[in-house]
Short mmCIF file of C-alpha atoms in Angstrom, two decimals:
data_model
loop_
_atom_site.label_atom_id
_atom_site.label_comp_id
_atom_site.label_asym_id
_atom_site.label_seq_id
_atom_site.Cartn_x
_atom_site.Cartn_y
_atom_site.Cartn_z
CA UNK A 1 0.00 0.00 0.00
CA UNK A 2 1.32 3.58 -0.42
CA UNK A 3 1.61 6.44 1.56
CA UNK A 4 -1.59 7.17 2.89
CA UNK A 5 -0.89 9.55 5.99
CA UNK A 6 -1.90 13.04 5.22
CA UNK A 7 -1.20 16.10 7.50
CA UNK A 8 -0.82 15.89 11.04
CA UNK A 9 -0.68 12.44 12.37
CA UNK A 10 -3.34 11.37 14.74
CA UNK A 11 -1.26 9.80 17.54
CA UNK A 12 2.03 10.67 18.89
CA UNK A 13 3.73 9.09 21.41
CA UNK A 14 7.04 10.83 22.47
CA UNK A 15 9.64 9.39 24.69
CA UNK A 16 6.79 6.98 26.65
CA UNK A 17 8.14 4.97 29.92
CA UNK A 18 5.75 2.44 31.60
CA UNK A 19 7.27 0.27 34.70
CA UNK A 20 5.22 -2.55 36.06
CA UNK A 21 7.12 -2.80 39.57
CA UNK A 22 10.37 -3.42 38.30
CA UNK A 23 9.61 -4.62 35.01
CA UNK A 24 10.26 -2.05 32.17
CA UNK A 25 7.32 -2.72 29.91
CA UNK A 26 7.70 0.35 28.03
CA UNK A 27 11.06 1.56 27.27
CA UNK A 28 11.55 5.19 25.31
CA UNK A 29 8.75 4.71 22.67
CA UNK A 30 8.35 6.96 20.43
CA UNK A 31 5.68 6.34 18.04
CA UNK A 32 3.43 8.55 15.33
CA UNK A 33 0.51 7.13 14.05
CA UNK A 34 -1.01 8.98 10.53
CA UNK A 35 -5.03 9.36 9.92
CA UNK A 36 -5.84 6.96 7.44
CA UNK A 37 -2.98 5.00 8.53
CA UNK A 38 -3.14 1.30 9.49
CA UNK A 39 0.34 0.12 12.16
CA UNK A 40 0.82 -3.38 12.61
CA UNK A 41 2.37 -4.06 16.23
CA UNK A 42 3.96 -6.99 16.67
CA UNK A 43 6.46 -9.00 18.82
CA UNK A 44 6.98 -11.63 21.30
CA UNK A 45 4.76 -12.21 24.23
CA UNK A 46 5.88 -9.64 26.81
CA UNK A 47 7.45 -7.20 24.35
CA UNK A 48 5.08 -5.15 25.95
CA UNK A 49 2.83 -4.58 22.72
CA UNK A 50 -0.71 -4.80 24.20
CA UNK A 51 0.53 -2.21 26.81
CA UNK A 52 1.39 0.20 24.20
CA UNK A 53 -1.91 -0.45 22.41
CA UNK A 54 -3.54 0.10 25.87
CA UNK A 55 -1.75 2.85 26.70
CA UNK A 56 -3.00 5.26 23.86
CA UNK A 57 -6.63 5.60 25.66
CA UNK A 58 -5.29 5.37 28.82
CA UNK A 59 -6.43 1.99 29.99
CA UNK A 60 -2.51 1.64 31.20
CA UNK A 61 -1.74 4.91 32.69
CA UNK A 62 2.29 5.76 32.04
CA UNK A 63 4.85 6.59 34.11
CA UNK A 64 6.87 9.50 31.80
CA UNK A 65 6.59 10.55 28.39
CA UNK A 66 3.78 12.23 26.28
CA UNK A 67 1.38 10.85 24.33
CA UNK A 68 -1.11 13.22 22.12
CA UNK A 69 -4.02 12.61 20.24
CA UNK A 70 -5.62 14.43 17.59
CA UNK A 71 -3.19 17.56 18.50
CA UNK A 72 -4.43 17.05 22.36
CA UNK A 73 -2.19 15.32 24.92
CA UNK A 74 -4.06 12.48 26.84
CA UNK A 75 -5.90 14.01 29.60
CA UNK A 76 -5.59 12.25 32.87
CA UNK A 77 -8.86 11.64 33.87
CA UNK A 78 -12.66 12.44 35.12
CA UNK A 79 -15.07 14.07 31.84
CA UNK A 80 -12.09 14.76 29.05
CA UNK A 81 -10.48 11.63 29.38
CA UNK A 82 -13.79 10.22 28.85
CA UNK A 83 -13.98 12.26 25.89
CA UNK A 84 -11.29 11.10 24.56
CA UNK A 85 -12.31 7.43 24.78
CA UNK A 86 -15.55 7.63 23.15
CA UNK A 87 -13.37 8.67 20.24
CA UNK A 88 -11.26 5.73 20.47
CA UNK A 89 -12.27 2.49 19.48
CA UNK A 90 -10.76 -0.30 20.89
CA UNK A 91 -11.39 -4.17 20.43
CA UNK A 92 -10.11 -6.61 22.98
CA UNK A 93 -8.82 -10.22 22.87
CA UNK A 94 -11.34 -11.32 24.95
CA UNK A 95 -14.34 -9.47 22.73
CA UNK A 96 -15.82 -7.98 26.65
CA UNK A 97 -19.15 -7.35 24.92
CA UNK A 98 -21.55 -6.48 28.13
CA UNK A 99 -22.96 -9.90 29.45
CA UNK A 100 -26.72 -8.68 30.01
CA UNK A 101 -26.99 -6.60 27.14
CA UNK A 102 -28.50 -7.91 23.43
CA UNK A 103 -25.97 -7.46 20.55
CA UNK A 104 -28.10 -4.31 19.30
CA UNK A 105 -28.23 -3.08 22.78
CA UNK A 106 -24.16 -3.66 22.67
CA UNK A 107 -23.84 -1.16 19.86
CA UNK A 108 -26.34 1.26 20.60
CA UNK A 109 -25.50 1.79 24.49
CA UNK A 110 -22.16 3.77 23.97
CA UNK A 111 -24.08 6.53 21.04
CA UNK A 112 -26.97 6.61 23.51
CA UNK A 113 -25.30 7.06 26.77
CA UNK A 114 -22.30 8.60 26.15
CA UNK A 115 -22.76 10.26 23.08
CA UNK A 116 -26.82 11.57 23.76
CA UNK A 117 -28.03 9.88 20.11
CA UNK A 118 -31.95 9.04 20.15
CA UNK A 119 -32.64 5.86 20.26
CA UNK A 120 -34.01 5.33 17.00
CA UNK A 121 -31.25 6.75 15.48
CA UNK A 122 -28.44 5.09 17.24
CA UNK A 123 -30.58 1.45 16.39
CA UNK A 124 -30.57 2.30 13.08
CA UNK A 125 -27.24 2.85 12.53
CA UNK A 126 -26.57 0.05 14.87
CA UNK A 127 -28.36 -2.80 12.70
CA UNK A 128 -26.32 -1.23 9.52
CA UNK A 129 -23.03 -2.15 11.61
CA UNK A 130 -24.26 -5.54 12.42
CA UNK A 131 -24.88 -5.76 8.73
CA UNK A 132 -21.66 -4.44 7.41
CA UNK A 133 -19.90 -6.96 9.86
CA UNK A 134 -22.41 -10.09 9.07
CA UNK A 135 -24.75 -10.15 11.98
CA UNK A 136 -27.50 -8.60 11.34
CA UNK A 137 -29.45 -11.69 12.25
CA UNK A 138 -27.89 -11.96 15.13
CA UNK A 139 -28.93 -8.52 16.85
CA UNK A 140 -31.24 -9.80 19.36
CA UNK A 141 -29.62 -12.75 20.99
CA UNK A 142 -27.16 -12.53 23.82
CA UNK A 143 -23.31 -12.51 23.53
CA UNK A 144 -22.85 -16.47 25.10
CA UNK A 145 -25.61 -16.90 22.23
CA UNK A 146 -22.78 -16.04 19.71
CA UNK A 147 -19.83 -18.05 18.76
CA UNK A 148 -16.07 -16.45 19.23
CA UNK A 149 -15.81 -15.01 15.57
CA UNK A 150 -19.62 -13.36 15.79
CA UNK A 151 -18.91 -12.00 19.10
CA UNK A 152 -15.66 -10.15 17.76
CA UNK A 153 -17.64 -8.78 15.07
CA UNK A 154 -19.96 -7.80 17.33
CA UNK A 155 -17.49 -6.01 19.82
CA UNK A 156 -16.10 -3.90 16.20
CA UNK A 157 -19.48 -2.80 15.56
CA UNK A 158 -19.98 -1.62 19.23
CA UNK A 159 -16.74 0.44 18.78
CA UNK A 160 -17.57 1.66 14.79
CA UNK A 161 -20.85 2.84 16.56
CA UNK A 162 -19.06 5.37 18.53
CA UNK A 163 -17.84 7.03 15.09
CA UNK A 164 -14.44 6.64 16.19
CA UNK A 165 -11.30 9.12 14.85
CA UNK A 166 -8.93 5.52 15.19
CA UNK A 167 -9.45 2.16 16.28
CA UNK A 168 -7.35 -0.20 18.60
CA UNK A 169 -6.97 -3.71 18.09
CA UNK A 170 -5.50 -5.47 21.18
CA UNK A 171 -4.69 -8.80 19.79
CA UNK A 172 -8.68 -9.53 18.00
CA UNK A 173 -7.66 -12.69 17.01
CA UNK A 174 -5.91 -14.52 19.61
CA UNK A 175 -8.80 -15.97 21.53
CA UNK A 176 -10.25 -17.00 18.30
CA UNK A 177 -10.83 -20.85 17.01
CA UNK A 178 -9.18 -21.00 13.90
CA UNK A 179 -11.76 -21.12 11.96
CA UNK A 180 -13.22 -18.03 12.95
CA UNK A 181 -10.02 -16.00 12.65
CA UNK A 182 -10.90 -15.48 8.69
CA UNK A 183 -14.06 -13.73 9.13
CA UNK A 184 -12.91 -11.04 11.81
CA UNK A 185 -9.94 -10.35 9.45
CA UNK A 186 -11.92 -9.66 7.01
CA UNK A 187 -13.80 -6.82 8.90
CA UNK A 188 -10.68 -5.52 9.66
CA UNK A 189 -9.71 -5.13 6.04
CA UNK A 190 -12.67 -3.91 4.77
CA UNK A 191 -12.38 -1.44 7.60
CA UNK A 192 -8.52 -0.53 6.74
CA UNK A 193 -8.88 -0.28 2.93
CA UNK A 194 -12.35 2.38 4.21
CA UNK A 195 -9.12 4.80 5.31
CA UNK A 196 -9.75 3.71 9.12
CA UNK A 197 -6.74 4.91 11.43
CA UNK A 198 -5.74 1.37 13.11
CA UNK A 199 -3.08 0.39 15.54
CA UNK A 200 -3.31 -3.66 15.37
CA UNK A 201 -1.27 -5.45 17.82
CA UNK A 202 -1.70 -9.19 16.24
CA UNK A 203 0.33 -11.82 15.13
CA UNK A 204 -1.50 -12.51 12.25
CA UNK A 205 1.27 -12.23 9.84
CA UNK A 206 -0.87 -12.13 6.67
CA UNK A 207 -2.84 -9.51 8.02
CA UNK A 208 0.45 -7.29 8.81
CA UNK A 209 1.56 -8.35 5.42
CA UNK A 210 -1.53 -7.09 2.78
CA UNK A 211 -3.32 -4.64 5.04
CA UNK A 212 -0.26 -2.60 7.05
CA UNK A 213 1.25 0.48 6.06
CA UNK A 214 3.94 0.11 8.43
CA UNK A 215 4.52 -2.71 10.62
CA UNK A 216 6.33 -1.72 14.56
CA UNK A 217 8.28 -4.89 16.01
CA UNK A 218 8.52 -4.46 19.74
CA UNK A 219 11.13 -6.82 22.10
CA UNK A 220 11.60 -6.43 25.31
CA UNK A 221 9.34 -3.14 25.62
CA UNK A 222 11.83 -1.35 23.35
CA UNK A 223 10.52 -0.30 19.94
CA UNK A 224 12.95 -1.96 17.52
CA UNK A 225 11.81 -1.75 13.68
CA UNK A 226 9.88 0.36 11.96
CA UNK A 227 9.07 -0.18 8.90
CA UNK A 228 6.62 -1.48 6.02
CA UNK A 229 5.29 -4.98 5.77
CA UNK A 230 7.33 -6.03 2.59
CA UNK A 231 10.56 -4.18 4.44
CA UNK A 232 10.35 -6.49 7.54
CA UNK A 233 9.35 -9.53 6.05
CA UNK A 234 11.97 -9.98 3.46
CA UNK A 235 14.50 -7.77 4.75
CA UNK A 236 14.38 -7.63 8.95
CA UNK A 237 17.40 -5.93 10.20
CA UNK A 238 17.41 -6.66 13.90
CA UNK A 239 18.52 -9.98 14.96
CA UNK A 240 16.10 -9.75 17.10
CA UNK A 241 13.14 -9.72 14.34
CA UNK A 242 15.47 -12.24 12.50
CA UNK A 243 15.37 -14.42 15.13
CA UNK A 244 11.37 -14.06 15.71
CA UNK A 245 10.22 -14.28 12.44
CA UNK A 246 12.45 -17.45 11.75
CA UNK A 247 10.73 -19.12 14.89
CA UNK A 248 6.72 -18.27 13.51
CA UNK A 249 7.37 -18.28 9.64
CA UNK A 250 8.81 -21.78 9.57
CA UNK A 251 5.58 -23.58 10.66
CA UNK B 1 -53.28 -27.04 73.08
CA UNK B 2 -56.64 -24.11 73.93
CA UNK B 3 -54.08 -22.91 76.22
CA UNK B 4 -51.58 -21.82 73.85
CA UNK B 5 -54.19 -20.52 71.21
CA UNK B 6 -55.93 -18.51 74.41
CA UNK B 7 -52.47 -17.01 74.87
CA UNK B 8 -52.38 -15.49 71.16
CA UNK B 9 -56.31 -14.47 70.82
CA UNK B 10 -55.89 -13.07 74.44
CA UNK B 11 -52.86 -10.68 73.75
CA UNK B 12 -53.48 -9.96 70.27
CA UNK B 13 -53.26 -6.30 70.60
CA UNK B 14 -49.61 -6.43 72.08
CA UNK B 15 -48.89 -8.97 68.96
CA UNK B 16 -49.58 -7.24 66.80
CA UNK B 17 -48.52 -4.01 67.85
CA UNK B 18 -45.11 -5.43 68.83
CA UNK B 19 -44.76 -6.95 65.11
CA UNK B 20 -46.22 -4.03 63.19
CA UNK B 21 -42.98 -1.97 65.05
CA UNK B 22 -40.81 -4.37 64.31
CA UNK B 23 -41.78 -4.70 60.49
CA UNK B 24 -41.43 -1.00 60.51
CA UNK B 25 -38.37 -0.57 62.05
CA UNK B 26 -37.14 -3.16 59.51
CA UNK B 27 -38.62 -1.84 56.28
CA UNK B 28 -37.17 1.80 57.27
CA UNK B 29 -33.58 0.19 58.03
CA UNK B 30 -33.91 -1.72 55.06
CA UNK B 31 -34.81 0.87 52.58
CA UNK B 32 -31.99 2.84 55.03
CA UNK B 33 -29.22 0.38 54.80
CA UNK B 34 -29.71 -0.19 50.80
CA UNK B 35 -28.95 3.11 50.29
CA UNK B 36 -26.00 3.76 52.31
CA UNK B 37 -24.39 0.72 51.66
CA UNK B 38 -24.72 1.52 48.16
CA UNK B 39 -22.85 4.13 48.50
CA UNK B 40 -20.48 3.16 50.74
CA UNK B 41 -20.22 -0.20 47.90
CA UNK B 42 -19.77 2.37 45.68
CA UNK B 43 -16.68 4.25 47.16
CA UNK B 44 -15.11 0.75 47.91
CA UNK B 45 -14.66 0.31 44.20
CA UNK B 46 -14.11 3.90 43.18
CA UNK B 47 -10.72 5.14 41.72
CA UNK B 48 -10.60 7.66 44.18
CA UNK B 49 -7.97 6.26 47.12
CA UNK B 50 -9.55 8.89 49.80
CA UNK B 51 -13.20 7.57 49.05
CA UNK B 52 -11.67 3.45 49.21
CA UNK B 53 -10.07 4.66 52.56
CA UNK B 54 -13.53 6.16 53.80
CA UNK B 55 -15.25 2.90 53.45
CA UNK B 56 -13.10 0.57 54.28
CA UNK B 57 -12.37 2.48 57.76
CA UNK B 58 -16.50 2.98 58.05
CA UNK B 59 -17.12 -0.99 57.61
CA UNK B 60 -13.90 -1.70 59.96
CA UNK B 61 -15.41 0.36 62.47
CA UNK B 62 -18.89 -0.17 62.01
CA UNK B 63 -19.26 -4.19 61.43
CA UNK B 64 -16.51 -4.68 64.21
CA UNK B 65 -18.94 -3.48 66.87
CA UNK B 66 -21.57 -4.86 69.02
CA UNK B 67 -24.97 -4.16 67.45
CA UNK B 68 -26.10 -3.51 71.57
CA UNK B 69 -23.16 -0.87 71.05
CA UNK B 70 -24.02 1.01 68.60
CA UNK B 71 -27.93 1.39 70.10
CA UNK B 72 -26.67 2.31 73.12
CA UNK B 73 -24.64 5.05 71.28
CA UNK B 74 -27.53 5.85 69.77
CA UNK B 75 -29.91 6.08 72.43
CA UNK B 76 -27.66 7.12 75.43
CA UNK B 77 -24.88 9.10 74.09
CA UNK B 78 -26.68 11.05 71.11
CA UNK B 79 -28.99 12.99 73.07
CA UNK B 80 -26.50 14.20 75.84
CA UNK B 81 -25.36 16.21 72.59
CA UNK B 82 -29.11 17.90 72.82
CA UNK B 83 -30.33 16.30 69.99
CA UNK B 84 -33.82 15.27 70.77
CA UNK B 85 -34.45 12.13 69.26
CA UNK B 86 -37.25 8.98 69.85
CA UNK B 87 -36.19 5.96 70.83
CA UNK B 88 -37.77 4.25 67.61
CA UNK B 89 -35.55 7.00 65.33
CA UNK B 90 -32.48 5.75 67.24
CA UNK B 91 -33.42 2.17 67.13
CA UNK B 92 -33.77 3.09 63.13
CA UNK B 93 -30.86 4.74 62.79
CA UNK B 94 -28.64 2.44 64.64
CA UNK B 95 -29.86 -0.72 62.31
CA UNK B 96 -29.34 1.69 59.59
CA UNK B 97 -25.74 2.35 60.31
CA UNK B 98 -25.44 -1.29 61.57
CA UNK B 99 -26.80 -3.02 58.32
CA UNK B 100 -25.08 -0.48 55.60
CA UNK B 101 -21.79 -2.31 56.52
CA UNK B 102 -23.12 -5.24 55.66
CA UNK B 103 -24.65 -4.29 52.58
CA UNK B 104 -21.48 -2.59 51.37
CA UNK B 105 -19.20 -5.75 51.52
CA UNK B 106 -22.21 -7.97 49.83
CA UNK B 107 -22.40 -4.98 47.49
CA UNK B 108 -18.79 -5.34 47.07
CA UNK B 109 -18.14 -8.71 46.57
CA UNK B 110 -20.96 -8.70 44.23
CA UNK B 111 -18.96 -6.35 41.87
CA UNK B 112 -16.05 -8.55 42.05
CA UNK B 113 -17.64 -11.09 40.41
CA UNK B 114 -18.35 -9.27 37.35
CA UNK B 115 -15.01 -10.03 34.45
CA UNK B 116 -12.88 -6.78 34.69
CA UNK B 117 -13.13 -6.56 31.03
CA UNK B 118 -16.78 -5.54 31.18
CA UNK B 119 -15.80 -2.61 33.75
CA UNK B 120 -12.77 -2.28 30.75
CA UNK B 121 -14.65 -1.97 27.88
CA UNK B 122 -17.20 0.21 28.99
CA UNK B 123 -14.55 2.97 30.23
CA UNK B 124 -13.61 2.33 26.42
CA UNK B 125 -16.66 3.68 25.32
CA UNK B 126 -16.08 7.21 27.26
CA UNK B 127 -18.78 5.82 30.19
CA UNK B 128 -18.20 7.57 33.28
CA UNK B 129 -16.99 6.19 36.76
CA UNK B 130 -21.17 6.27 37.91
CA UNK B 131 -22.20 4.73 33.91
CA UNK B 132 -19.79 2.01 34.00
CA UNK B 133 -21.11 0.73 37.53
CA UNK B 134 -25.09 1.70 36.97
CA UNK B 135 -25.37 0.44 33.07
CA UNK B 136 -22.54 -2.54 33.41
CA UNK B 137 -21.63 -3.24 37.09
CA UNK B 138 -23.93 -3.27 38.90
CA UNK B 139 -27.20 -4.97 36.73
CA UNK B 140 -24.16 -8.13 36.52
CA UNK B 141 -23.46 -8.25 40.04
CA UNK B 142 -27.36 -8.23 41.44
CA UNK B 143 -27.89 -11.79 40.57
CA UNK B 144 -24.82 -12.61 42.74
CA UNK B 145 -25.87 -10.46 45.42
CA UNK B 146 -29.32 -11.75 45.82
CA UNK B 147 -28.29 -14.71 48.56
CA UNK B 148 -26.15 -12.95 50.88
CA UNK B 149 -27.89 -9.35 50.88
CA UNK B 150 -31.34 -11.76 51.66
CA UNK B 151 -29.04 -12.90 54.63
CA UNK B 152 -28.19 -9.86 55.85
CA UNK B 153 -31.60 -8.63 55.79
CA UNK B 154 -32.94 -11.96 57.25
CA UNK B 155 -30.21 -11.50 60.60
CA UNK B 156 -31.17 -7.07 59.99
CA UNK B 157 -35.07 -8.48 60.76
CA UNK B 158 -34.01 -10.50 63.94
CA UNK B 159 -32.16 -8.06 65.14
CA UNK B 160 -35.09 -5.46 65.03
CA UNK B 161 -35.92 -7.66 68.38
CA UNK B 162 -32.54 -5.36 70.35
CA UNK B 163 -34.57 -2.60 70.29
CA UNK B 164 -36.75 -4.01 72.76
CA UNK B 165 -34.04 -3.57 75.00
CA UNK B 166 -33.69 0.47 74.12
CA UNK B 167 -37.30 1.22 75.33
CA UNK B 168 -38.93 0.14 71.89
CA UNK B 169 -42.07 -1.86 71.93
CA UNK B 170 -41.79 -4.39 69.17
CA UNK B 171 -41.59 -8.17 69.17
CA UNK B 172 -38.81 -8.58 71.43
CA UNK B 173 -40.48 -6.59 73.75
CA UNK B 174 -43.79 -9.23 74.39
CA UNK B 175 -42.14 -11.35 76.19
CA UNK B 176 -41.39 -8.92 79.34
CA UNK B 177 -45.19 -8.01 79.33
CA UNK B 178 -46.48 -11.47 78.97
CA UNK B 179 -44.47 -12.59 81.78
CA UNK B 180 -46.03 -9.17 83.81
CA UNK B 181 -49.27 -10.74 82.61
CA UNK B 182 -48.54 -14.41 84.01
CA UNK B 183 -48.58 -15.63 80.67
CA UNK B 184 -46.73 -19.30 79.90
CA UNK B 185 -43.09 -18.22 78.45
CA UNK B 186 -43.35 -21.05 76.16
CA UNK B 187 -46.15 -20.44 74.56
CA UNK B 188 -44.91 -16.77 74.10
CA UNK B 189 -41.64 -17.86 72.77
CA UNK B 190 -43.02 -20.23 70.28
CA UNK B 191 -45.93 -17.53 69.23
CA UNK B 192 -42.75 -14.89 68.43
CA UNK B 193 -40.68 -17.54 66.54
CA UNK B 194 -44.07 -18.18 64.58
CA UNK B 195 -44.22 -14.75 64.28
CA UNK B 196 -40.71 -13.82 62.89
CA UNK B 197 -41.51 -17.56 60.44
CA UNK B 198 -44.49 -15.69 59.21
CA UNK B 199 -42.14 -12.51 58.47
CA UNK B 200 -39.21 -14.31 56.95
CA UNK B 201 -41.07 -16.71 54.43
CA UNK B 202 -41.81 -13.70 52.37
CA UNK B 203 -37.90 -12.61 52.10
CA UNK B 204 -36.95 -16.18 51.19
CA UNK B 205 -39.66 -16.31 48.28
CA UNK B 206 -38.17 -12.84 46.93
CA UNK B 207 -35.03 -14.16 46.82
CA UNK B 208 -36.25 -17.22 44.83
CA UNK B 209 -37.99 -14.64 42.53
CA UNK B 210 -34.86 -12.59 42.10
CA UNK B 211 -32.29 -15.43 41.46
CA UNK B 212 -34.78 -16.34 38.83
CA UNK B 213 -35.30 -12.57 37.41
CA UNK B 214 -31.74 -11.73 37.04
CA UNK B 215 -30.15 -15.03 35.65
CA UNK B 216 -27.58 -13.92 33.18
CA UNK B 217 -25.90 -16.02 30.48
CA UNK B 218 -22.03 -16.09 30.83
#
């Protein structure tokens, strides 16, 4: 894919330091994220990836550094942090859609209660979500209803529903059968090649292949390439990547 | 077996009257208790650290004292401040402030049980700290709360019967007249522990109801 970024990037991270006790999790990232631009994170478990993803709505508070988004650094908390989340979308491994809720009600709490959308409004442009990710026919069973690759869908329409400036993906696939995997890829795609701003930790390495821009490989919760897909696939220049992408590519 | 039906149809005013104080006294604490300990719940699990430090000390202090205690407090030590206040408001007060401990830790461990990823995701969405536990939380954590809160209010209902011993007429407080009246003790005892049967049946069946009513699908 080319160049796709386009004025000021979206997110910035500058000089970011996150300790867990004594474990350095995030170690001097520095990071810039373009609208319209998709970034592929990936690494060993541990590298401290999901933390980064986590980081840029603040679900992991950080310990030094800056991180800004649209132009605004993160604010810390109460009303304006919350702000800044519902214009965030982020997907977890674990899909977290709300237990007692429907699927419809899924999607349509966040634009009723957060953002103040009617109703009617907010369920209609729920059930076109559901339908642009495949589940339309699903919208008024419960989540345990659903299997693994439905309920991921599910959870990405709940976050499209906010009308989101960028989208996080904290590993979408990884709690997946494989079977499923295909499908929620396949949203994400669609959703990439629609000019979405994504950050994608994953270690789906055909996804980071045909749908990155750039592709970040984090070890040891030090940012250590940066580059584009076809760059760090064929060419890795870190023995580090070397050494990771010999162990997953060779199965 | 006359006998003990005589004693019943022959007090029935002083029955009734204890019972009808003693279902009021535990409706008001009740209603009382589910508030507070709401709130106090509610700062347990807040991100504020001065809030979690306010309850915890309040159900440290609180639930670690003698129920008799805190009524005596109540009723002895409150109005040598000049606050003029009934016996039956102290007895209501002091279950009040009594019971919210106890509803705070059920509340409490009720929110525990909900995944942390629901709490997660809907901070996602922008919900505020009062969203995320009145939209997600909290409608999770009320089928797991059902048995113990029905406990606590089952042992709040018994312990109405201490406020006999603050100058409250209620159903603790028939036995002292019956015995001023000659009346068998037995048959009084049994009558009250019919009484406070009668009075608990109806909690159990809600709790039934509720467990039913808020079965979620994990």
């Amino acid at each position: 894919m080319d160049d796709v970024t386009t004025g000021e990037p979206l997110i910035v991270l500058d000089a970011v330091n996150k300790w867990f006790g004594p474990l350095h999790v995030l170690d001097d990232v520095s990071l810039s994220v373009g609208r319209g631009e998709v970034v592929v994170v990936i690494g060993p478990s541990g590298s401290g990836k999901s933390t980064l993803c986590r980081a840029i709505n603040r679900l992991e508070p950080i310990n030094s550094g800056t991180i800004t988004f649209d132009g605004q650094p993160l604010p810390a908390e109460g009303k304006p942090l919350a702000k800044l989340r519902s214009e965030v979308g982020m997907v977890f491994q674990s899909f977290n859609l709300f237990a007692h809720k429907t699927i419809l009600e899924n999607v349509t709490l966040g634009p009723i209660k957060v953002r103040k959308e009617k109703p009617a409004a907010a369920r209609e442009r729920g059930l076109a979500l559901l339908d642009r990710v495949g589940i339309a026919n699903q919208a008024d069973k419960f989540p345990a209803q659903l299997s693994g690759g439905q309920q991921q869908r599910a959870a990405i329409a709940r976050a499209l529903a906010m009308q989101p400036k960028a989208m996080l993906f904290d590993e979408p696939t990884s709690a997946l059968d494989p079977e499923m995997v295909g499908e929620v890829l396949d949203v994400m795609t669609s959703l990439a090649s629609d000019g979405m701003t994504m950050v994608v930790v994953t270690h789906e390495m055909g996804f980071a292949r045909h749908a990155a821009n750039r592709v970040i490989f984090m070890a040891d919760g030090k940012l250590v390439e940066d580059a584009s897909p076809a760059e760090f696939f064929d060419n890795p220049r870190s023995d580090r990547a070397k050494d990771f992408l010999s162990k997953i590519l060779t199965h | 077996m006359g006998e003990f039906f005589r004693v019943l149809t022959d007090n029935g005013q002083l029955f009734v009257d204890g019972f009808t104080n003693a279902v009021k006294l535990f409706l008001i604490a009740a209603v009382g208790s589910l508030v507070l300990g709401t709130l106090l719940g509610a700062m347990r699990v807040s991100p504020v650290p001065a809030l979690r430090a306010f309850g915890a000390t309040y159900v440290n202090l609180v639930r670690n004292t003698p129920l008799t205690l805190v009524f005596a407090f109540l009723v002895f030590a409150v109005p040598k401040l000049d606050v003029n206040i009934e016996y039956f408001s102290s007895a209501a007060v002091a279950l009040t402030v009594y019971t919210s401990a106890f509803v705070c830790e059920v509340i409490r461990s009720g929110v525990n049980t909900v995944a942390a990823g629901q709490a997660e995701a809907a901070r996602a969405l922008g919900m505020t700290f009062g969203q995320v536990l009145t939209l997600i939380v909290l409608p999770q954590a009320l089928r797991a709360m059902v048995p113990p809160m029905m406990s606590v209010f089952i042992a709040m209902l018994k312990n109405t019967t201490i406020a006999a011993g603050f100058s409250v007429l209620e159903a603790g407080a028939i036995p002292a007249y019956m015995a001023e009246r000659g009346e068998p003790q037995f048959a009084v005892l049994l009558w009250i522990t019919i009484g406070f049967l009668i009075l608990i049946l109806p909690l159990v069946a809600l709790q039934r109801f509720l467990e039913r009513k808020w079965r979620v699908a994990r």
